[in-house]
C-alpha cells in the first residue's frame, strides 16, 4: 500500500496518509473490541 | 482477555527479548515464553505437547534402532495420536483438545519425514524445541517448515522492513477478526438477515450460508496475518496461508490458495506419494481431500464435505483444456465461491437433517 501511495503522492503526503489510515484502523478495532466485547478469535480447537 | 489478546501479550516480551538478549539465549527465551503460554492456557496441554516433543526427538535421534524402524514408529505414534484424539474429542463434546495439537502433530510429521529424507541439517534439541514451541504459529498455524525455520534463524538480523511489514500484517489481521469477522459478519449482518421478511426465505438462507463461510475465512485469515506479523517481528518469515482464494476461477486453484500451509503439507506428504505410486492423480486428490476433511473432525458431514471438494477439483480437471476468457474466468469465480459456500452448509449445522432442510431451501425443492 505504501508503494502504491508513493507512486501517486509526494513522500510526505504518503506518510501522513498511511499514518492516518493506520490510526483509523486502530481506532475502529478498539471501538469494535470495546463496543461488542468480542476481542476474541472464534476458531480455536483443531 | 481471550486467546487472541493473550497471544499478543505473550508475544510482546518475546519480541523485546529477541532483540535485546545475546543471540545464544534468544531461542531459549522463546521456548520458555511459549511453554509458559501453553501452561497458562492448559497445564495438561503443556504436559502432552512436551511429552510428544521429547519422545519424538529421543526416538529419532537417540534411540538405537534402524532408521526406517524409527521413522515408522514415530509416524505410527503421531498418526495414532491425532486420529485417537480426534475420535475421543468428537465422542466427548465437553473435552477440550490440547492447544494446537493438530498443527503440532503436523509439524512433527513433517520433521520426521524430512529427517528420513536427510533434509534436517541441524538436529540440535534446541532448534527442535524452538520449532515446536514457536508461539505465533502454535495455535492455528500456518504449518511452518523446519528447514526454513533454521535458515531464517541463521540469517536473522535487525531488519526495518520486517518490523514495518510485521506491524502492518498484525494490524490488518486484527482488523479482519475484529471489524470484518466479529463486528460485520458476526453481529451486524446476522441482525440484518434476521430482520428480513419471512417471504425472503431463499435470500435469508443464502445470506446466512455466505456469512458463516466468510466469517470463518476472515477469522482464520486474520489470525494467520497476526501469526505472520509476530513471526516477522521476531525475524522469521513464515509461509503464507491465504492468497485471495475467492478470486480463484476453479476449485483446483481455490485449494492452492486456501489454507496454503495445510494444502502444501498434504500435497507433499499425501497427494504426491499416492499420485506417483498409483499413477492416478485423481485418487491422490480424493484421498487428500478426505484426509483434510477428517482432520477437521472425524464425522460423516466432514467426510461428505471432503468428497465434495474432491469432486470440485475433478470438475476443474475436466474443464482444464477449455478456452479461457475474461467472462469464463469471472463465471468460474462465481462458481467457486458458491460451490464452496454451499458445500460448507453440510458442516455448518450440527445435524444432517437441518443441513438438508437448508439445501432444500437453497435449491428451491419443496
CSV table of C-alpha atoms in Angstrom, one decimal:
chain,number,residue,atom,x,y,z
A,1,UNK,CA,0.0,0.0,0.0
A,2,UNK,CA,2.9,2.4,0.9
A,3,UNK,CA,4.5,1.7,-2.5
A,4,UNK,CA,1.2,2.4,-4.2
A,5,UNK,CA,0.8,5.7,-2.3
A,6,UNK,CA,4.3,6.9,-3.0
A,7,UNK,CA,3.7,6.2,-6.7
A,8,UNK,CA,0.9,8.8,-6.9
A,9,UNK,CA,1.7,11.1,-3.9
A,10,UNK,CA,4.7,13.0,-2.6
A,11,UNK,CA,6.5,11.1,0.1
A,12,UNK,CA,5.5,13.4,2.9
A,13,UNK,CA,1.8,13.2,2.0
A,14,UNK,CA,2.0,9.4,1.5
A,15,UNK,CA,3.5,9.1,5.0
A,16,UNK,CA,0.7,11.2,6.5
A,17,UNK,CA,-2.0,9.3,4.6
A,18,UNK,CA,-0.7,5.9,5.7
A,19,UNK,CA,-0.3,7.1,9.3
A,20,UNK,CA,-3.9,8.4,9.3
A,21,UNK,CA,-5.1,5.1,7.7
A,22,UNK,CA,-3.4,3.0,10.4
A,23,UNK,CA,-4.7,5.4,13.1
A,24,UNK,CA,-8.2,4.9,11.7
A,25,UNK,CA,-7.9,1.1,11.7
A,26,UNK,CA,-6.6,1.0,15.3
A,27,UNK,CA,-9.5,3.3,16.5
A,28,UNK,CA,-12.1,1.2,14.7
A,29,UNK,CA,-10.5,-2.0,16.1
A,30,UNK,CA,-10.6,-0.6,19.6
A,31,UNK,CA,-14.2,0.5,19.1
A,32,UNK,CA,-15.3,-2.9,17.9
A,33,UNK,CA,-13.4,-4.6,20.7
A,34,UNK,CA,-14.9,-2.4,23.4
A,35,UNK,CA,-18.4,-1.9,22.0
A,36,UNK,CA,-19.0,-5.6,21.2
A,37,UNK,CA,-16.8,-7.2,23.8
A,38,UNK,CA,-15.6,-9.7,21.3
A,39,UNK,CA,-11.9,-9.3,21.4
A,40,UNK,CA,-11.7,-13.0,20.6
A,41,UNK,CA,-10.7,-15.3,17.9
A,42,UNK,CA,-13.6,-17.6,17.2
A,43,UNK,CA,-11.9,-20.7,15.6
A,44,UNK,CA,-9.8,-22.4,18.2
A,45,UNK,CA,-9.6,-26.1,19.0
A,46,UNK,CA,-8.4,-28.1,15.9
B,1,UNK,CA,-8.9,-11.1,27.7
B,2,UNK,CA,-9.4,-14.1,25.5
B,3,UNK,CA,-6.9,-16.1,23.5
B,4,UNK,CA,-6.1,-13.6,20.7
B,5,UNK,CA,-5.2,-10.8,23.1
B,6,UNK,CA,-3.2,-13.2,25.3
B,7,UNK,CA,-1.1,-14.4,22.3
B,8,UNK,CA,-0.2,-10.8,21.6
B,9,UNK,CA,0.5,-10.1,25.3
B,10,UNK,CA,2.9,-13.1,25.5
B,11,UNK,CA,4.4,-12.1,22.1
B,12,UNK,CA,5.5,-8.6,23.3
B,13,UNK,CA,8.1,-9.8,25.9
B,14,UNK,CA,9.2,-12.4,23.3
B,15,UNK,CA,9.9,-9.7,20.7
B,16,UNK,CA,11.6,-7.5,23.2
B,17,UNK,CA,13.9,-10.3,24.4
B,18,UNK,CA,14.5,-11.5,20.9
B,19,UNK,CA,16.4,-8.2,20.1
B,20,UNK,CA,17.9,-7.4,23.5
B,21,UNK,CA,19.3,-10.8,24.7
B,22,UNK,CA,22.6,-12.2,23.4
B,23,UNK,CA,21.8,-14.5,20.4
B,24,UNK,CA,22.5,-17.7,22.3
B,25,UNK,CA,19.7,-17.0,24.8
B,26,UNK,CA,17.1,-15.9,22.3
B,27,UNK,CA,15.7,-19.3,21.3
B,28,UNK,CA,15.7,-20.4,25.0
B,29,UNK,CA,13.6,-17.3,25.9
B,30,UNK,CA,11.2,-18.1,23.0
B,31,UNK,CA,10.8,-21.7,24.2
B,32,UNK,CA,10.3,-20.6,27.8
B,33,UNK,CA,7.7,-17.9,27.0
B,34,UNK,CA,5.8,-20.3,24.7
B,35,UNK,CA,6.0,-23.0,27.3
B,36,UNK,CA,4.6,-20.6,29.9
B,37,UNK,CA,1.8,-19.6,27.5
B,38,UNK,CA,0.7,-23.2,27.0
B,39,UNK,CA,1.0,-24.0,30.7
B,40,UNK,CA,-1.0,-20.9,31.5
B,41,UNK,CA,-3.8,-21.8,29.0
B,42,UNK,CA,-3.8,-25.5,29.8
B,43,UNK,CA,-1.3,-27.3,32.0
B,44,UNK,CA,-2.4,-30.7,30.6
B,45,UNK,CA,-1.7,-29.4,27.0
B,46,UNK,CA,1.8,-28.5,28.2
B,47,UNK,CA,2.4,-31.9,29.5
B,48,UNK,CA,1.1,-33.7,26.4
B,49,UNK,CA,2.9,-31.5,23.9
B,50,UNK,CA,6.2,-31.6,25.9
B,51,UNK,CA,5.9,-35.4,26.0
B,52,UNK,CA,5.4,-35.6,22.3
B,53,UNK,CA,8.3,-33.3,21.6
B,54,UNK,CA,10.8,-35.0,23.8
B,55,UNK,CA,9.6,-38.5,22.9
B,56,UNK,CA,9.8,-37.9,19.2
B,57,UNK,CA,13.2,-36.3,19.4
B,58,UNK,CA,14.6,-39.1,21.6
B,59,UNK,CA,13.2,-41.7,19.2
B,60,UNK,CA,14.6,-40.0,16.1
B,61,UNK,CA,18.0,-39.0,17.3
B,62,UNK,CA,18.9,-41.0,20.4
B,63,UNK,CA,17.2,-44.4,20.1
B,64,UNK,CA,19.5,-47.3,18.9
B,65,UNK,CA,17.3,-48.7,16.1
B,66,UNK,CA,17.4,-48.9,12.3
B,67,UNK,CA,16.4,-45.6,10.8
B,68,UNK,CA,13.4,-47.0,8.9
B,69,UNK,CA,12.1,-48.6,12.1
B,70,UNK,CA,12.5,-45.3,14.0
B,71,UNK,CA,10.6,-43.4,11.3
B,72,UNK,CA,7.8,-46.0,11.1
B,73,UNK,CA,7.4,-45.9,14.9
B,74,UNK,CA,7.4,-42.1,15.0
B,75,UNK,CA,4.9,-41.7,12.2
B,76,UNK,CA,2.7,-44.5,13.6
B,77,UNK,CA,2.6,-42.9,17.0
B,78,UNK,CA,1.9,-39.4,15.6
B,79,UNK,CA,-0.8,-40.6,13.3
B,80,UNK,CA,-2.4,-42.7,16.0
B,81,UNK,CA,-2.3,-39.8,18.4
B,82,UNK,CA,-4.0,-37.4,16.1
B,83,UNK,CA,-6.6,-40.0,15.0
B,84,UNK,CA,-7.4,-41.2,18.6
B,85,UNK,CA,-7.5,-37.5,19.8
B,86,UNK,CA,-9.9,-36.6,17.0
B,87,UNK,CA,-12.2,-39.6,17.7
B,88,UNK,CA,-12.1,-39.1,21.5
B,89,UNK,CA,-12.8,-35.4,21.3
B,90,UNK,CA,-15.6,-36.0,18.7
B,91,UNK,CA,-17.3,-38.5,21.1
B,92,UNK,CA,-16.8,-36.4,24.2
B,93,UNK,CA,-18.1,-33.0,23.3
B,94,UNK,CA,-17.1,-31.5,26.7
B,95,UNK,CA,-13.4,-32.5,26.3
B,96,UNK,CA,-11.1,-29.8,25.1
B,97,UNK,CA,-8.4,-30.9,22.6
B,98,UNK,CA,-4.9,-29.9,23.7
B,99,UNK,CA,-4.0,-26.4,22.4
B,100,UNK,CA,-2.8,-26.5,18.8
B,101,UNK,CA,-2.4,-30.3,18.9
B,102,UNK,CA,-3.4,-30.9,15.2
B,103,UNK,CA,-0.8,-28.4,14.0
B,104,UNK,CA,1.7,-29.6,16.4
B,105,UNK,CA,1.4,-33.2,15.1
B,106,UNK,CA,1.6,-32.0,11.5
B,107,UNK,CA,4.8,-30.1,12.3
B,108,UNK,CA,6.2,-33.3,13.9
B,109,UNK,CA,5.2,-35.5,11.0
B,110,UNK,CA,6.9,-33.0,8.7
B,111,UNK,CA,10.1,-33.1,10.9
B,112,UNK,CA,10.0,-37.0,10.9
B,113,UNK,CA,9.6,-37.3,7.1
B,114,UNK,CA,12.3,-34.7,6.4
B,115,UNK,CA,14.6,-36.4,8.9
B,116,UNK,CA,14.1,-39.7,6.9
B,117,UNK,CA,14.8,-37.8,3.7
B,118,UNK,CA,18.0,-36.4,5.2
B,119,UNK,CA,16.9,-32.8,4.8
B,120,UNK,CA,17.3,-32.0,8.5
B,121,UNK,CA,20.7,-30.5,8.6
B,122,UNK,CA,20.7,-29.2,12.1
B,123,UNK,CA,19.5,-31.9,14.5
B,124,UNK,CA,20.0,-30.0,17.8
B,125,UNK,CA,17.4,-30.3,20.5
B,126,UNK,CA,17.4,-26.5,20.9
B,127,UNK,CA,16.2,-25.9,17.3
B,128,UNK,CA,13.7,-28.7,17.5
B,129,UNK,CA,12.2,-27.3,20.7
B,130,UNK,CA,12.2,-23.8,19.3
B,131,UNK,CA,10.5,-25.0,16.2
B,132,UNK,CA,7.8,-26.9,18.1
B,133,UNK,CA,7.4,-24.2,20.8
B,134,UNK,CA,7.1,-21.2,18.4
B,135,UNK,CA,4.3,-19.1,19.8
B,136,UNK,CA,2.9,-17.3,16.7
B,137,UNK,CA,2.1,-20.4,14.8
B,138,UNK,CA,1.3,-22.7,17.8
B,139,UNK,CA,-2.4,-22.4,18.0
B,140,UNK,CA,-3.7,-22.5,14.4
B,141,UNK,CA,-0.8,-22.4,12.0
B,142,UNK,CA,0.5,-21.7,9.4
B,143,UNK,CA,2.3,-25.0,9.4
B,144,UNK,CA,5.8,-23.7,9.0
B,145,UNK,CA,8.7,-25.8,7.8
B,146,UNK,CA,11.8,-26.8,9.8
B,147,UNK,CA,14.5,-26.1,7.2
B,148,UNK,CA,13.0,-22.6,6.6
B,149,UNK,CA,12.9,-22.0,10.3
B,150,UNK,CA,16.5,-22.8,10.8
B,151,UNK,CA,17.5,-20.8,7.7
B,152,UNK,CA,15.6,-17.8,9.0
B,153,UNK,CA,17.4,-18.1,12.3
B,154,UNK,CA,20.8,-18.2,10.7
B,155,UNK,CA,20.1,-15.2,8.5
B,156,UNK,CA,18.3,-13.3,11.2
B,157,UNK,CA,19.3,-9.7,11.7
B,158,UNK,CA,17.6,-6.3,12.6
B,159,UNK,CA,15.5,-5.6,9.5
B,160,UNK,CA,13.4,-2.4,9.4
B,161,UNK,CA,11.3,-3.8,6.6
B,162,UNK,CA,10.4,-6.9,8.6
B,163,UNK,CA,9.3,-4.7,11.5
B,164,UNK,CA,7.2,-2.4,9.4
B,165,UNK,CA,5.6,-5.3,7.5
B,166,UNK,CA,5.1,-7.3,10.7
B,167,UNK,CA,3.2,-4.5,12.4
B,168,UNK,CA,1.2,-3.8,9.3
B,169,UNK,CA,0.2,-7.5,9.0
B,170,UNK,CA,-0.8,-7.6,12.6
B,171,UNK,CA,-3.0,-4.6,12.2
B,172,UNK,CA,-4.6,-6.0,9.1
B,173,UNK,CA,-5.0,-9.3,10.9
B,174,UNK,CA,-6.7,-7.8,13.9
B,175,UNK,CA,-8.9,-5.7,11.6
B,176,UNK,CA,-10.0,-8.8,9.7
B,177,UNK,CA,-11.0,-10.5,13.0
B,178,UNK,CA,-12.4,-7.6,14.9
B,179,UNK,CA,-14.0,-5.4,12.3
B,180,UNK,CA,-15.0,-7.8,9.5
B,181,UNK,CA,-15.3,-11.1,11.4
B,182,UNK,CA,-16.6,-10.1,14.8
B,183,UNK,CA,-18.5,-6.9,14.1
B,184,UNK,CA,-19.7,-7.1,10.5
B,185,UNK,CA,-20.2,-10.8,9.9
B,186,UNK,CA,-21.0,-12.0,13.4
B,187,UNK,CA,-23.1,-9.0,14.7
B,188,UNK,CA,-24.2,-6.6,12.0
B,189,UNK,CA,-25.1,-8.8,9.1
B,190,UNK,CA,-26.9,-11.6,11.1
B,191,UNK,CA,-29.2,-8.9,12.6
B,192,UNK,CA,-29.9,-7.5,9.1
B,193,UNK,CA,-30.6,-11.0,7.8
B,194,UNK,CA,-32.8,-11.8,10.8
B,195,UNK,CA,-34.9,-8.7,10.1
B,196,UNK,CA,-35.6,-9.8,6.5
B,197,UNK,CA,-39.2,-10.6,5.8
B,198,UNK,CA,-40.1,-14.3,6.1
B,199,UNK,CA,-41.2,-14.3,2.4
B,200,UNK,CA,-37.5,-13.9,1.5
B,201,UNK,CA,-36.7,-17.4,2.7
B,202,UNK,CA,-34.2,-18.3,0.0
B,203,UNK,CA,-32.4,-15.0,0.3
B,204,UNK,CA,-32.1,-15.5,4.1
B,205,UNK,CA,-30.7,-19.0,3.8
B,206,UNK,CA,-28.2,-17.9,1.1
B,207,UNK,CA,-27.0,-14.9,3.0
B,208,UNK,CA,-26.7,-16.9,6.2
B,209,UNK,CA,-24.6,-19.5,4.4
B,210,UNK,CA,-22.3,-16.9,2.8
B,211,UNK,CA,-21.9,-15.0,6.1
B,212,UNK,CA,-20.8,-18.1,8.0
B,213,UNK,CA,-18.2,-19.1,5.3
B,214,UNK,CA,-16.9,-15.5,5.0
B,215,UNK,CA,-16.7,-15.2,8.8
B,216,UNK,CA,-14.7,-18.4,9.1
B,217,UNK,CA,-12.4,-17.2,6.3
B,218,UNK,CA,-11.8,-13.7,7.8
B,219,UNK,CA,-11.2,-15.1,11.3
B,220,UNK,CA,-8.8,-17.6,10.0
B,221,UNK,CA,-7.0,-15.3,7.5
B,222,UNK,CA,-6.9,-12.6,10.2
B,223,UNK,CA,-5.2,-14.9,12.7
B,224,UNK,CA,-2.8,-16.1,10.0
B,225,UNK,CA,-1.9,-12.5,9.4
B,226,UNK,CA,-1.2,-11.9,13.1
B,227,UNK,CA,0.9,-15.1,13.2
B,228,UNK,CA,2.9,-14.0,10.2
B,229,UNK,CA,3.2,-10.5,11.6
B,230,UNK,CA,4.5,-11.6,15.0
B,231,UNK,CA,6.9,-14.0,13.3
B,232,UNK,CA,8.3,-11.1,11.2
B,233,UNK,CA,8.8,-9.1,14.3
B,234,UNK,CA,10.8,-12.0,15.7
B,235,UNK,CA,12.8,-12.1,12.5
B,236,UNK,CA,11.2,-15.2,10.9
B,237,UNK,CA,9.4,-15.3,7.6
B,238,UNK,CA,6.6,-17.9,8.0
B,239,UNK,CA,4.8,-19.1,4.9
B,240,UNK,CA,1.6,-17.5,3.7
B,241,UNK,CA,-1.7,-19.2,4.5
B,242,UNK,CA,-4.2,-17.5,2.1
B,243,UNK,CA,-3.8,-15.8,-1.3
B,244,UNK,CA,-7.1,-14.3,-2.2
B,245,UNK,CA,-8.8,-17.8,-2.5
B,246,UNK,CA,-12.2,-16.4,-3.5
B,247,UNK,CA,-10.6,-14.9,-6.7
B,248,UNK,CA,-9.8,-18.4,-7.9
B,249,UNK,CA,-11.6,-19.4,-11.0
B,250,UNK,CA,-11.7,-23.2,-10.4
B,251,UNK,CA,-11.7,-25.4,-7.3
B,252,UNK,CA,-8.1,-26.7,-8.0
B,253,UNK,CA,-6.8,-23.1,-7.9
B,254,UNK,CA,-9.0,-22.4,-4.9
B,255,UNK,CA,-7.4,-25.2,-2.9
B,256,UNK,CA,-3.9,-23.9,-3.9
B,257,UNK,CA,-4.8,-20.5,-2.4
B,258,UNK,CA,-6.9,-21.5,0.7
B,259,UNK,CA,-5.2,-22.7,3.9
B,260,UNK,CA,-2.0,-23.0,1.8
B,261,UNK,CA,0.3,-24.3,4.5
B,262,UNK,CA,-2.1,-27.3,5.1
B,263,UNK,CA,-2.6,-28.0,1.4
B,264,UNK,CA,1.1,-27.7,0.8
B,265,UNK,CA,1.7,-30.2,3.6
B,266,UNK,CA,-0.9,-32.6,2.2
B,267,UNK,CA,0.4,-32.2,-1.3
B,268,UNK,CA,3.9,-33.1,-0.3
B,269,UNK,CA,3.2,-35.9,2.1
B,270,UNK,CA,-0.1,-37.4,1.0
B,271,UNK,CA,-1.0,-36.4,-2.6
B,272,UNK,CA,2.4,-36.7,-4.3
B,273,UNK,CA,3.3,-40.2,-2.9
B,274,UNK,CA,-0.2,-41.6,-3.7
B,275,UNK,CA,-0.5,-40.0,-7.2
B,276,UNK,CA,3.0,-41.0,-8.2
B,277,UNK,CA,2.8,-44.6,-6.8
B,278,UNK,CA,-0.6,-45.4,-8.3
B,279,UNK,CA,-0.1,-43.1,-11.3
B,280,UNK,CA,-3.6,-41.8,-10.7
B,281,UNK,CA,-3.7,-38.1,-9.8
B,282,UNK,CA,-7.5,-38.1,-9.0
B,283,UNK,CA,-7.0,-40.9,-6.5
B,284,UNK,CA,-4.4,-38.7,-4.8
B,285,UNK,CA,-6.9,-35.8,-4.8
B,286,UNK,CA,-9.8,-37.8,-3.3
B,287,UNK,CA,-7.6,-39.3,-0.5
B,288,UNK,CA,-6.0,-35.9,0.2
B,289,UNK,CA,-9.3,-34.0,0.4
B,290,UNK,CA,-10.9,-36.7,2.6
B,291,UNK,CA,-7.9,-36.7,4.9
B,292,UNK,CA,-8.1,-32.8,5.1
B,293,UNK,CA,-11.8,-33.1,5.9
B,294,UNK,CA,-11.4,-35.8,8.5
B,295,UNK,CA,-8.5,-33.9,10.1
B,296,UNK,CA,-11.1,-31.2,11.0
B,297,UNK,CA,-13.5,-33.7,12.5
B,298,UNK,CA,-14.0,-37.4,12.1
B,299,UNK,CA,-17.7,-37.2,11.2
B,300,UNK,CA,-20.0,-38.1,8.3
B,301,UNK,CA,-20.7,-34.4,7.4
B,302,UNK,CA,-17.0,-33.7,7.1
B,303,UNK,CA,-16.5,-36.9,5.0
B,304,UNK,CA,-19.2,-35.6,2.6
B,305,UNK,CA,-17.6,-32.2,2.6
B,306,UNK,CA,-14.2,-33.6,1.7
B,307,UNK,CA,-15.8,-35.7,-1.1
B,308,UNK,CA,-17.5,-32.5,-2.5
B,309,UNK,CA,-14.1,-30.7,-2.5
B,310,UNK,CA,-12.6,-33.6,-4.4
B,311,UNK,CA,-15.5,-33.5,-6.9
B,312,UNK,CA,-15.0,-29.8,-7.3
B,313,UNK,CA,-11.3,-30.4,-8.2
B,314,UNK,CA,-12.4,-33.2,-10.5
B,315,UNK,CA,-14.6,-30.7,-12.4
B,316,UNK,CA,-11.5,-28.4,-12.7
B,317,UNK,CA,-9.6,-31.3,-14.2
B,318,UNK,CA,-12.4,-32.0,-16.7
B,319,UNK,CA,-12.5,-28.4,-17.9
B,320,UNK,CA,-8.8,-27.6,-17.7
B,321,UNK,CA,-8.4,-27.6,-21.5
B,322,UNK,CA,-11.4,-25.5,-22.2
B,323,UNK,CA,-10.6,-22.0,-23.6
B,324,UNK,CA,-10.4,-19.2,-21.0
B,325,UNK,CA,-11.7,-15.7,-21.5
B,326,UNK,CA,-12.5,-12.9,-19.0
B,327,UNK,CA,-16.1,-13.9,-18.9
B,328,UNK,CA,-15.4,-17.6,-18.3
B,329,UNK,CA,-12.8,-16.7,-15.6
B,330,UNK,CA,-15.4,-14.5,-13.8
B,331,UNK,CA,-18.1,-17.1,-14.2
B,332,UNK,CA,-15.6,-19.6,-12.7
B,333,UNK,CA,-15.1,-17.2,-9.7
B,334,UNK,CA,-18.8,-17.0,-9.1
B,335,UNK,CA,-19.0,-20.8,-9.3
B,336,UNK,CA,-16.1,-21.4,-6.9
B,337,UNK,CA,-17.5,-19.0,-4.3
B,338,UNK,CA,-20.9,-20.5,-4.4
B,339,UNK,CA,-19.7,-24.1,-4.7
B,340,UNK,CA,-17.5,-23.7,-1.6
B,341,UNK,CA,-20.2,-21.9,0.4
B,342,UNK,CA,-22.9,-24.4,-0.5
B,343,UNK,CA,-20.6,-27.3,0.3
B,344,UNK,CA,-20.0,-25.8,3.7
B,345,UNK,CA,-23.7,-25.9,4.6
B,346,UNK,CA,-23.2,-29.6,5.5
B,347,UNK,CA,-20.6,-28.8,8.2
B,348,UNK,CA,-22.3,-25.6,9.4
B,349,UNK,CA,-25.1,-27.4,11.1
B,350,UNK,CA,-24.8,-29.8,14.0
B,351,UNK,CA,-27.1,-32.5,12.3
B,352,UNK,CA,-27.5,-33.6,8.8
B,353,UNK,CA,-31.3,-33.2,8.9
B,354,UNK,CA,-31.0,-29.4,9.4
B,355,UNK,CA,-28.4,-29.1,6.7
B,356,UNK,CA,-30.7,-31.0,4.3
B,357,UNK,CA,-33.5,-28.6,5.1
B,358,UNK,CA,-31.3,-25.6,4.2
B,359,UNK,CA,-30.3,-27.4,0.9
B,360,UNK,CA,-33.9,-27.8,0.1
B,361,UNK,CA,-34.5,-24.1,0.5
B,362,UNK,CA,-31.3,-23.1,-1.4
B,363,UNK,CA,-32.1,-25.5,-4.3
B,364,UNK,CA,-35.8,-24.5,-4.3
B,365,UNK,CA,-37.0,-28.0,-3.5
B,366,UNK,CA,-40.4,-28.2,-1.8
